[in-house]
Coordinates of C-alpha atoms in Angstrom, one line a residue:
X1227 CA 4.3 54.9 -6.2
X1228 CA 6.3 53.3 -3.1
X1229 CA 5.3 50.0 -2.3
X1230 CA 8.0 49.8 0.3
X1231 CA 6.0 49.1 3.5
X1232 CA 4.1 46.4 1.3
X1233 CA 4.9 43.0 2.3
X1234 CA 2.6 40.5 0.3
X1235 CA 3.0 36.6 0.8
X1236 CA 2.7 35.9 -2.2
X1237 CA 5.6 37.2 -4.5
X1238 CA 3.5 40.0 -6.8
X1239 CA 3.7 39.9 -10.4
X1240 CA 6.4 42.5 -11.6
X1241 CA 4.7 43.1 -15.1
X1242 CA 7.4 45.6 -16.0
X1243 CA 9.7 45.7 -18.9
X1244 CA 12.3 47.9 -17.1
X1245 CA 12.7 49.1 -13.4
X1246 CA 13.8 52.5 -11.7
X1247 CA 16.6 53.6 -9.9
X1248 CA 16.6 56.1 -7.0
X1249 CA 20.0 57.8 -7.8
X1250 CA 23.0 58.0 -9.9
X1251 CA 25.2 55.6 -8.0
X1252 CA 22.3 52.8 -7.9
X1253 CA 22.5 52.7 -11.7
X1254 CA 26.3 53.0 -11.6
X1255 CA 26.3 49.7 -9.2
X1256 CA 23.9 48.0 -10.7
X1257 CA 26.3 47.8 -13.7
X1258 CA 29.6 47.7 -11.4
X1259 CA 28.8 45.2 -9.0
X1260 CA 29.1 41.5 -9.8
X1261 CA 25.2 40.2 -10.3
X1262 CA 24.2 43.4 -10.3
X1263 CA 24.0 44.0 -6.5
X1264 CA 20.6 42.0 -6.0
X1265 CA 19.1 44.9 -8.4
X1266 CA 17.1 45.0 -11.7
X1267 CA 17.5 46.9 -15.0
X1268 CA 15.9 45.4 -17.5
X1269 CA 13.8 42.7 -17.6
X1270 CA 15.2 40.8 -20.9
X1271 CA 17.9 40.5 -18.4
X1272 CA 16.5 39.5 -14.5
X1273 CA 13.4 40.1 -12.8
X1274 CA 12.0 39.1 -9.8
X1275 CA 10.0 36.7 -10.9
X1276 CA 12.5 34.5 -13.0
X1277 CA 14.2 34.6 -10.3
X1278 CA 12.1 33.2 -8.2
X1279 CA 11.1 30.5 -10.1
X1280 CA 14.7 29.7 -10.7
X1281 CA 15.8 30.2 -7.2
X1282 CA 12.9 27.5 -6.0
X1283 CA 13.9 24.8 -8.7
X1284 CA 17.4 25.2 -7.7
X1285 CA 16.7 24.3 -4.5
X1286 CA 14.8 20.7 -5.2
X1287 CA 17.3 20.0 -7.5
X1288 CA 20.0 21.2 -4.5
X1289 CA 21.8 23.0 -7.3
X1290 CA 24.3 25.4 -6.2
X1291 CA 24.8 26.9 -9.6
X1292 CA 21.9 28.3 -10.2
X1293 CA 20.4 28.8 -13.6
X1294 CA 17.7 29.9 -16.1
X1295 CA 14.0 30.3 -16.8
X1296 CA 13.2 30.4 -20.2
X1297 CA 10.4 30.9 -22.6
X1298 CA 10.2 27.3 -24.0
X1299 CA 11.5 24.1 -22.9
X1300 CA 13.3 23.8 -26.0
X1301 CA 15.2 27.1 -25.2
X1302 CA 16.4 26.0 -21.9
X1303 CA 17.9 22.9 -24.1
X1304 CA 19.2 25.7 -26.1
X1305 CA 20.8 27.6 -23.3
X1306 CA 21.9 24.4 -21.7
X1307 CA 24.2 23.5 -25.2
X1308 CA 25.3 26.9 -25.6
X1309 CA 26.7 27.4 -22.4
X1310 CA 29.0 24.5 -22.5
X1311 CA 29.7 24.0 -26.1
X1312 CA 31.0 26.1 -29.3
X1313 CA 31.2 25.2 -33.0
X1314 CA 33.5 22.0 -33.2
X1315 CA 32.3 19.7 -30.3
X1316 CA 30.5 17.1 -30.1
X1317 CA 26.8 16.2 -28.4
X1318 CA 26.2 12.6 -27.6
X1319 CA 22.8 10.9 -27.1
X1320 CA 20.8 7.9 -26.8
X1321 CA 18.6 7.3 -30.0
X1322 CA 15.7 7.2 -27.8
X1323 CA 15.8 11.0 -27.3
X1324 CA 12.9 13.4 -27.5
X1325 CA 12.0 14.1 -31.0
X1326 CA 11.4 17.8 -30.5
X1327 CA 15.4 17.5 -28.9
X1328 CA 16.4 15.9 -31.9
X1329 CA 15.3 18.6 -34.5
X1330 CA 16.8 21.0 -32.4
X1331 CA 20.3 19.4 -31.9
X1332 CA 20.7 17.6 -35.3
X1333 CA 19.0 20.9 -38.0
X1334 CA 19.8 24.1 -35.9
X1335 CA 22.7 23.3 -33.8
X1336 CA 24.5 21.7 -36.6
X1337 CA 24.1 24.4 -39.0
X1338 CA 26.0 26.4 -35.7
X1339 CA 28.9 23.6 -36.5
X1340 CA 28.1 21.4 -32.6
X1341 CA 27.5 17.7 -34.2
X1342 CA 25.5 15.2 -32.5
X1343 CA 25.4 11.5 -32.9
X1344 CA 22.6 8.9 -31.8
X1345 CA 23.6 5.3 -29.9
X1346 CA 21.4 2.7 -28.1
X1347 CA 20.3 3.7 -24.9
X1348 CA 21.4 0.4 -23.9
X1349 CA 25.0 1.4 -25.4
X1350 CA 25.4 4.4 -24.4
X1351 CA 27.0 3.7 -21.2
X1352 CA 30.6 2.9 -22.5
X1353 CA 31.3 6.4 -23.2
X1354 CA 34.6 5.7 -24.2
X1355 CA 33.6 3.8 -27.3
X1356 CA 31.3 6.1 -28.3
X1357 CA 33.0 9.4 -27.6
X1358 CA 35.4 11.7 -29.7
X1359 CA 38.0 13.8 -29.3
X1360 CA 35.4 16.8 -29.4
X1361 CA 32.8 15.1 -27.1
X1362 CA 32.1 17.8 -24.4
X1363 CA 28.8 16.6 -23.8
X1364 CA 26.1 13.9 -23.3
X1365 CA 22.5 14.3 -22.8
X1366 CA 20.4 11.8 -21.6
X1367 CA 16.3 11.9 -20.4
X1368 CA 15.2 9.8 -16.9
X1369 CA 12.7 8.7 -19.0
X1370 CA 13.0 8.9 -22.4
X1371 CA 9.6 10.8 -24.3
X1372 CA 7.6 9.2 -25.6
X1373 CA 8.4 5.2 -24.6
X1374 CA 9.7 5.8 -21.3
X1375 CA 12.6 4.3 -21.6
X1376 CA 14.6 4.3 -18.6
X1377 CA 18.1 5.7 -17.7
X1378 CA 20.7 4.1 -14.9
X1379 CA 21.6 7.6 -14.2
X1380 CA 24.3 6.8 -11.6
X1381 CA 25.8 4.9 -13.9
X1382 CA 25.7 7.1 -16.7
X1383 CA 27.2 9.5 -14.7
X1384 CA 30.2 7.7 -13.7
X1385 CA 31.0 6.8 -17.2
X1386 CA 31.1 10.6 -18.3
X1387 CA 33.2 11.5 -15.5
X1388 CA 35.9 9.3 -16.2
X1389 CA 35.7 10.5 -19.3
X1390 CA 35.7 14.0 -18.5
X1391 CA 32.4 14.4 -20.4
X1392 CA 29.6 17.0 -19.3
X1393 CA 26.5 15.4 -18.8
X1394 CA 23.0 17.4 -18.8
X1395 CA 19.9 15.4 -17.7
X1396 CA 16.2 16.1 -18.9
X1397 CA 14.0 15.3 -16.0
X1398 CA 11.0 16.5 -17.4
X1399 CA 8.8 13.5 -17.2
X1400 CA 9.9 12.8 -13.2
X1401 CA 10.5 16.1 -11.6
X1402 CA 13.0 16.6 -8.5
X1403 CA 10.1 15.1 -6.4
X1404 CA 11.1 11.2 -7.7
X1405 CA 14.8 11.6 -9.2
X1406 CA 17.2 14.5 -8.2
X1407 CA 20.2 14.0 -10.9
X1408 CA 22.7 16.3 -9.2
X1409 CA 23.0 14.1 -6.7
X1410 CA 24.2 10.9 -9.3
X1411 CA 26.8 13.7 -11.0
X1412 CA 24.7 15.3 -13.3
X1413 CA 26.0 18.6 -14.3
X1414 CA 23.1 20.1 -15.5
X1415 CA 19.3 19.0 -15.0
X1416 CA 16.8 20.8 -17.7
X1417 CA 13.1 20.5 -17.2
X1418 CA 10.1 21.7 -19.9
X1419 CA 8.3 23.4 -16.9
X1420 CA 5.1 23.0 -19.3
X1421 CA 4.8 20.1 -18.0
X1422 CA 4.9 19.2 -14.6
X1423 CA 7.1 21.4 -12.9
X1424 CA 4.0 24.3 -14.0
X1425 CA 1.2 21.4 -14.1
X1426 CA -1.7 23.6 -15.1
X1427 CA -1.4 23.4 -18.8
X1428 CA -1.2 27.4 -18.9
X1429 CA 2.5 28.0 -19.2
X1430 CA 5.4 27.1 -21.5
X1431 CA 8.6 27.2 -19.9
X1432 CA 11.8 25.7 -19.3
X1433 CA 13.9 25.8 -16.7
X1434 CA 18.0 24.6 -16.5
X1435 CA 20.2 24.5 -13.3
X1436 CA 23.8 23.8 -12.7
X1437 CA 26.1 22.3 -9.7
X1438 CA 28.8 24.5 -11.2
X1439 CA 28.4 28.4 -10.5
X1440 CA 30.7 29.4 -13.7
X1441 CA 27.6 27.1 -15.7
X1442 CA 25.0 29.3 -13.9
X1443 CA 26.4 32.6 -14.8
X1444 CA 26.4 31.2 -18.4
X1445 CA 23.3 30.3 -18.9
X1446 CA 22.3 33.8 -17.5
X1447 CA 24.1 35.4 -19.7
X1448 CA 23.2 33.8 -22.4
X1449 CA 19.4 34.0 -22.2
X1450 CA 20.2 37.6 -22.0
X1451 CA 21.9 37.8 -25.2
X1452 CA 19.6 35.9 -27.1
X1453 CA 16.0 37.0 -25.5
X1454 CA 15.2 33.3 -23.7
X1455 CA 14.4 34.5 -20.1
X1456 CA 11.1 33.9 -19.3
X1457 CA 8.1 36.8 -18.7
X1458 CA 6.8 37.6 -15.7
X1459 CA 3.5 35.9 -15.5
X1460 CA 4.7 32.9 -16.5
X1461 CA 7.4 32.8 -14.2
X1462 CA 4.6 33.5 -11.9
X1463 CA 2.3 31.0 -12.5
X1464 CA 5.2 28.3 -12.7
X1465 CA 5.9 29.0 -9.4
X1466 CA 2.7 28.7 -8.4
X1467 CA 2.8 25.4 -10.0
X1468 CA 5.7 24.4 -8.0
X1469 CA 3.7 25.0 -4.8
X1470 CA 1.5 21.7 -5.3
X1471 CA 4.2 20.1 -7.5
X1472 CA 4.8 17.1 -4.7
X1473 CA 1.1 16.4 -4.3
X1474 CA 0.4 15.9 -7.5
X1475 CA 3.6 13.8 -8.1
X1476 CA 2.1 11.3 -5.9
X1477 CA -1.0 11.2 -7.8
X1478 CA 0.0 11.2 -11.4
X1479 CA 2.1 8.2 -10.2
X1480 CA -1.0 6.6 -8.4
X1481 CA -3.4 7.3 -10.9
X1482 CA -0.9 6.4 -13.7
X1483 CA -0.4 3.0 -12.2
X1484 CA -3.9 2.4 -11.9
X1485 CA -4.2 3.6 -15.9
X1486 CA -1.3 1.1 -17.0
X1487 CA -2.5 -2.0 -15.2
X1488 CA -6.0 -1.2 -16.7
X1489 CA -4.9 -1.2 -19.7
X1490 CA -2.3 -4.5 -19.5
X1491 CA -5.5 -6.3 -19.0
X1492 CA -7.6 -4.8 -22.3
X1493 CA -7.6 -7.2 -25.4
X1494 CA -7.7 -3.8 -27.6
X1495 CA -4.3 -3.3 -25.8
X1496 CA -0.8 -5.2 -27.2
X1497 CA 1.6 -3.3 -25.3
X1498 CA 1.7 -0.9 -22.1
X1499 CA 4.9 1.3 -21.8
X1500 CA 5.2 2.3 -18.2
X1501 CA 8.2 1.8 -16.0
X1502 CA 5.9 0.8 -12.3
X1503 CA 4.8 -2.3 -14.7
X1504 CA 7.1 -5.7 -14.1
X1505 CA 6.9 -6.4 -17.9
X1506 CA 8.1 -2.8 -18.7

């Protein structure tokens, strides 16, 4: 069927494991031209709708390396360490981190020979104490899952460039409507897009994006090799997430706020943990 003359607002679903080529020498450039010449194969590999969802984040973030959509939040982690790190480097991290980030880092990745160590948020920032010889990378959450902790990103970032360390941000619990990481000197910014990048608890996603375009193509590349892109639908319904993403930015934070303050006041309660509190 030729849905040529078809031009749907809304980007369709392409619920298609591979896609069709009209001659010969489209299949022979699709695998001759560099990024295939805006066409698709395969869709382990690219499809419309990854790209999409990809293309969109990339552009809140204002990442001009593009990057990845992938099946779990955890896998864009994966992706993330794999694109800039090989067996013999070094990962470091505040102790705060995710636990879920942990596992992955300290039982998988180690058996994969990357190590990771744990400091202080607080003492993270001197890089150069804490770094070795192999450090290629830091990671680092805005706001660190489950205490909210919170990161002096600009500062962090500074400190790993003089370093010459790679830094990769998690802003999963703020979104690129309230903190844009790229623009402090992030490298990378990786987001579990279950949460509120997506926002409708029906999708579980992550998605990674880079300033540097050599990054991007890795990342690519390797969610190809190792099955991580992300399906159609949920690509789908991510970006349709995206779509209301700064509405309901402003009123998590609003109604957030209102929950915290709330509960600062309720003798049932010791301690709040939320960063728009002045005794947070």
């Amino acid at each position: 069927m030729d849905l040529t003359p078809i031009h749907p607002k809304v980007t369709p679903i392409y619920q298609t494991s591979v896609f069709k080529f009209a001659s010969l020498a489209e299949l022979e450039a699709y695998y001759t031209t560099p990024g295939r010449g805006g066409r698709y194969g395969y869709s382990r590999s690219e499809h419309p709708n990854s790209d999409e969802l990809v293309a969109e984040v990339a552009r809140l973030e204002g990442a001009a390396g593009g990057g990845v959509a992938t099946g779990a939040g955890l896998a864009g982690l994966l992706a993330a360490v794999l694109a800039v790190c090989q067996a013999g480097d070094h990962i470091l991290c505040p102790a705060e981190l995710y636990g879920g980030s942990v596992v992955l880092l300290s039982k998988e990745l180690a058996r994969l020979g990357i190590d990771t160590s744990y400091v202080p948020l607080a003492e993270l920032y001197d890089i150069k104490k804490h770094r070795r010889p192999n450090t290629k990378l830091v990671l680092a959450e805005v706001l660190s899952n489950p205490l909210l902790v919170m990161l002096d990103g600009p500062r962090l970032a500074q400190a790993c460039h003089e370093e010459g360390v790679l830094l990769l941000i998690d802003s999963s619990f703020t979104s690129p409507i309230l903190t844009r990481p790229l623009d402090w000197g992030a490298d990378m910014v990786w987001h579990s897009a279950t949460k509120y990048l997506a926002g409708h608890s029906d999708v579980t996603a992550g998605v990674v994006v880079a300033r540097d375009p050599d990054i991007g193509q890795r990342l690519r590349r390797l969610a190809t090799n190792l099955g991580l892109m992300l399906a159609p639908l949920d690509s789908w319904l991510a970006v349709r997430g995206l779509k209301t993403l700064r509405l309901r930015m402003r009123q998590h934070s609003e109604n957030a706020l209102a929950v915290a303050q709330f509960l600062t006041q309720h003798s049932a309660v010791a301690q709040v943990f939320y960063p728009g509190l002045p005794t947070h």
